[in-house]
C-alpha positions as a printed NumPy array, in Angstrom:
array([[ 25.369, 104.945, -21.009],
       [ 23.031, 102.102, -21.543],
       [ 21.175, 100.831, -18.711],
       [ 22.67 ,  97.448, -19.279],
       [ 26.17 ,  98.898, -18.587],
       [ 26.92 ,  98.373, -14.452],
       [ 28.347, 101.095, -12.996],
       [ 32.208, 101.477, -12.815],
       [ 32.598,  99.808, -16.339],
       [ 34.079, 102.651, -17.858],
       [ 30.981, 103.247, -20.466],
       [ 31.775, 100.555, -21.947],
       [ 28.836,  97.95 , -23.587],
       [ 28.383,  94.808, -22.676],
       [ 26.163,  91.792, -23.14 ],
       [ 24.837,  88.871, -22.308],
       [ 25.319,  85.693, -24.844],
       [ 24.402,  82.432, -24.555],
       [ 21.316,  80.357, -22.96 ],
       [ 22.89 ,  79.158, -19.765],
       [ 21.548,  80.74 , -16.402],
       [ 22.993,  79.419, -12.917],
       [ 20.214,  77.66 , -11.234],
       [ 19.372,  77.797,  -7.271],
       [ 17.236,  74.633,  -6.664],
       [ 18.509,  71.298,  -7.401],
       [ 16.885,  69.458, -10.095],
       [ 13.506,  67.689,  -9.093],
       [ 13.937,  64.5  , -11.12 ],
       [ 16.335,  62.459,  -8.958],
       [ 14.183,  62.691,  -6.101],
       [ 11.481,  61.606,  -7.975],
       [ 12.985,  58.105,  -9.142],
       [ 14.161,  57.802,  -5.781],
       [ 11.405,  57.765,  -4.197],
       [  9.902,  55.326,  -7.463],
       [ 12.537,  53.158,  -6.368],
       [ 11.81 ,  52.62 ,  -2.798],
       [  8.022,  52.19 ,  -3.742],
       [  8.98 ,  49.209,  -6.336],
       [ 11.189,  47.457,  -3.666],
       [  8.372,  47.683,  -0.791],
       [  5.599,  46.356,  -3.665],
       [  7.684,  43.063,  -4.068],
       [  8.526,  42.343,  -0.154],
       [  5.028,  42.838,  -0.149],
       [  4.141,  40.711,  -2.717],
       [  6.732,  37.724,  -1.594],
       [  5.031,  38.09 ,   1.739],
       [  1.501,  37.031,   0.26 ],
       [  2.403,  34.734,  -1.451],
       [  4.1  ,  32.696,   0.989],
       [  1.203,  32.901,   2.812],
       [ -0.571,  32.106,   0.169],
       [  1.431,  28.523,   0.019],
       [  1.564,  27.889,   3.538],
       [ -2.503,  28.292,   3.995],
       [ -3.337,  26.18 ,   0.789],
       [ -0.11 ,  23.749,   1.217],
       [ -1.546,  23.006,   4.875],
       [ -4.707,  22.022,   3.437],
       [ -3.699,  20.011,   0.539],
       [ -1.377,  17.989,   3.542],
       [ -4.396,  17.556,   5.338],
       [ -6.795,  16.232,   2.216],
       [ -3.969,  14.05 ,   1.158],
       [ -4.119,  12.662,   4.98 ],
       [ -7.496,  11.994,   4.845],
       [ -7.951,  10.323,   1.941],
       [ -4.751,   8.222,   2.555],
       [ -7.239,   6.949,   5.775],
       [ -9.719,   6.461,   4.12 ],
       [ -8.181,   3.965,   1.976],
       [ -6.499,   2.183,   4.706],
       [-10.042,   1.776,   6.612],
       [-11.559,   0.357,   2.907],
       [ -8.503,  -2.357,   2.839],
       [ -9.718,  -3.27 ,   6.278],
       [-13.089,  -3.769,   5.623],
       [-12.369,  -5.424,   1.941],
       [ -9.609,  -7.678,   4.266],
       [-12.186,  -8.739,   6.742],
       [-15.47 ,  -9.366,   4.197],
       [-12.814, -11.442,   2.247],
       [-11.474, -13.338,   5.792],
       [-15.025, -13.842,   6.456],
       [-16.121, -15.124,   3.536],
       [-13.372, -17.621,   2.954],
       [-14.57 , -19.507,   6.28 ],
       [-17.512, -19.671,   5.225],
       [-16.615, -21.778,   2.421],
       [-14.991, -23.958,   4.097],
       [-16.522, -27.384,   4.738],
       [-16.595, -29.369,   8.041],
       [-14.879, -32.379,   8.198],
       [-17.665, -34.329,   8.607],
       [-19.007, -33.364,   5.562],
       [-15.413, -34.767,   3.64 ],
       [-15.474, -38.391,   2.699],
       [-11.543, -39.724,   2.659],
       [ -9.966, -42.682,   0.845],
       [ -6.637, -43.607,   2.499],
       [ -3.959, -45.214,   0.148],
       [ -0.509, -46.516,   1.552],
       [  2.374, -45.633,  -0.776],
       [  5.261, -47.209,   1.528],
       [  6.443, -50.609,   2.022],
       [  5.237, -50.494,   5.419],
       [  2.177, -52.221,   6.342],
       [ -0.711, -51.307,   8.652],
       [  0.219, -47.655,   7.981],
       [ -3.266, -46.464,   5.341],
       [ -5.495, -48.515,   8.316],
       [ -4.19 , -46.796,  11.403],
       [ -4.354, -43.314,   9.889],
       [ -7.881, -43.824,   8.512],
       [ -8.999, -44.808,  12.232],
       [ -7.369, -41.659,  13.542],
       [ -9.004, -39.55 ,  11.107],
       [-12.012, -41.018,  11.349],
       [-12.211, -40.091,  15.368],
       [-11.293, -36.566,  14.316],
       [-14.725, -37.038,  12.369],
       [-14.131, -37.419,   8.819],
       [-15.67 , -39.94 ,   6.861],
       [-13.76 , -42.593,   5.724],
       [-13.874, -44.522,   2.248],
       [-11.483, -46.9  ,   0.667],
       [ -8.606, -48.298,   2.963],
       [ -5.856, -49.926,   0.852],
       [ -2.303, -50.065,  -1.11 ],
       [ -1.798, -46.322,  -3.432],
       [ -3.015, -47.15 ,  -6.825],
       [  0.22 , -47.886,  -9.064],
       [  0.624, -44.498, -10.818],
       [  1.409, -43.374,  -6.887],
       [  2.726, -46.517,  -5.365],
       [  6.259, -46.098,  -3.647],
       [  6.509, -42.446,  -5.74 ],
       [  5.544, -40.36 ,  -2.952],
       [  9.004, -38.757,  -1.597],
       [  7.057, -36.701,   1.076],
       [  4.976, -37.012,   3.973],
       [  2.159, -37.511,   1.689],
       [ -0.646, -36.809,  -1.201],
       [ -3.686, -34.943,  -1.002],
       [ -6.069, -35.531,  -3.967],
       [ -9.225, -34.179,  -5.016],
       [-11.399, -32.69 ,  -7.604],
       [-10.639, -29.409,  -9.391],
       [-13.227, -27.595,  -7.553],
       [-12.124, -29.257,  -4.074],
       [ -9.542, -26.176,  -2.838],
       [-11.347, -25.784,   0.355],
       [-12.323, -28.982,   1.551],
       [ -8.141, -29.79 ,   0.19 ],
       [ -6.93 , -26.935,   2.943],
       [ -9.289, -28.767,   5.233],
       [ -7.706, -31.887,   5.282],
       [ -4.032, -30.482,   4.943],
       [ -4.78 , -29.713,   8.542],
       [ -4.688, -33.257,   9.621],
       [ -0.928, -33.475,   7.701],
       [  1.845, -31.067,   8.187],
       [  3.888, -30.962,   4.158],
       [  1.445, -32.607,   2.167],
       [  1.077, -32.024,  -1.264],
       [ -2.19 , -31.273,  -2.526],
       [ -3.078, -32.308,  -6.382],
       [ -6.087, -32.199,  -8.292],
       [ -7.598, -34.608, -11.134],
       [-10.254, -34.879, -13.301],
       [-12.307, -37.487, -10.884],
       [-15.934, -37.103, -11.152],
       [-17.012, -37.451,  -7.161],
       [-15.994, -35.198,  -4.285],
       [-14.155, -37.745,  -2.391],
       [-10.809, -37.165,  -1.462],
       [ -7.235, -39.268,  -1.511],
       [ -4.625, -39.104,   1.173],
       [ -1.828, -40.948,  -0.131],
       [  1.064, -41.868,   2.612],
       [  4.162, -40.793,   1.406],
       [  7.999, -42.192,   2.343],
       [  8.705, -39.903,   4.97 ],
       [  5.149, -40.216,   6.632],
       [  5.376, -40.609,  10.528],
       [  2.502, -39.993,  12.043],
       [ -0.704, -37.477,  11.275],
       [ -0.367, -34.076,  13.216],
       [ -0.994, -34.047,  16.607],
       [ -4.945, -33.562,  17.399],
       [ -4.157, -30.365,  18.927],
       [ -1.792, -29.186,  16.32 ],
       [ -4.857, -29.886,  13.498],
       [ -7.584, -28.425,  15.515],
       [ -5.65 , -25.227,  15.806],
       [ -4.91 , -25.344,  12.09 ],
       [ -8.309, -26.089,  11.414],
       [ -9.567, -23.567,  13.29 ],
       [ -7.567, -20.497,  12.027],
       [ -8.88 , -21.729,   8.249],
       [-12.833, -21.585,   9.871],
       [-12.416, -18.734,  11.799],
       [ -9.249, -16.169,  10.935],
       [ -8.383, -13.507,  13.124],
       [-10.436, -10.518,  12.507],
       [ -8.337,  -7.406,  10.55 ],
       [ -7.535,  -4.812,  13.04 ],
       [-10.054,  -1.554,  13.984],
       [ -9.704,   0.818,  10.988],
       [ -8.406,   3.419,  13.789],
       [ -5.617,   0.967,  14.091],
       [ -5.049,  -0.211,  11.138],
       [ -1.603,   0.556,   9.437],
       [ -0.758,   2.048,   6.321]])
């Protein structure tokens, strides 16, 4: 009897075929990409994480650059604003220093004489006195004309003070003297007070706000 032969068997042979053995671990593998698994998933919480962070941190400061420099800007407006205000008076003439003609475009008389005494108190200079020259003569539909050179903008706004809805005109006129032509619906000048106050935000404007208060 062959040693292979287990007892009881009768003497008969037998043997073993095949590759196949039973096994008594379970295989290591499935643990393995298990545990891969869990390791990928905890890498990209991870990951996420940062970079949230990452935008928060550099989001807050681009917020806070973009804040700054927005300031800025509105500070350099004020400043630019104010120079420019400040300037602008300066240019501005007294009215002493403005010679006026005074032309009557109406049928009424007495009108081009009374105003130029009234400006003249309010310390302009006074020129001609008379009846509009014909190209203006009863055309003037308003309260009046304000004439002057090309180059005469400022000392213009100046005497608009003096006349609430005139309309101001240039020409080609060689001197610097100006023309206040008395229109149809002329009544009066404005009031004394009403110019000075006029005359007085064109010489001296309000300053622009503190750049701390400035709005943007």
């Amino acid at each position: 009897m062959s040693m292979l032969t287990p007892p009881g068997m009768g003497g008969r042979k037998y043997r073993i075929t095949g590759d196949r053995y039973p096994r008594m671990r379970r295989p290591r593998h499935r643990r393995r990409i298990v545990l891969t698994l869990v390791a990928a998933a905890c890498a990209l919480g991870l990951a996420g994480w940062g970079t949230l962070q990452l935008i928060d941190v550099f989001g807050g400061r681009a917020g806070t650059a973009h804040a700054a420099q927005d300031k800025q800007h509105c500070q350099d407006g004020a400043k630019t604003e104010a120079a420019q205000a400040k300037t602008a008076a300066r240019k501005l003439p007294a009215p002493g220093t403005l010679t006026v003609n005074v032309f009557n475009a109406t049928p009424r008389s007495g009108l081009a004489k009374r105003t130029a005494d009234e400006l003249q108190k309010r310390g302009f200079k006074i020129g001609k006195v008379g009846n509009a020259p014909a190209a203006y003569d009863k055309k003037i539909k308003g309260a009046g004309m304000l004439l002057g050179p090309r180059a005469a903008d400022g000392p213009l706004k100046v005497l608009a003070t003096q006349l609430a809805g005139a309309q101001q005109k240039t020409d080609d006129r060689k001197g610097a003297e100006l023309d206040l032509i008395i229109g149809d619906t002329f009544k009066a000048l404005a009031t004394q007070q009403a110019a000075t106050k006029s005359l007085s935000a064109l010489t001296h404007p309000s300053p622009a706000p503190a750049a701390g208060d400035a709005k943007c």
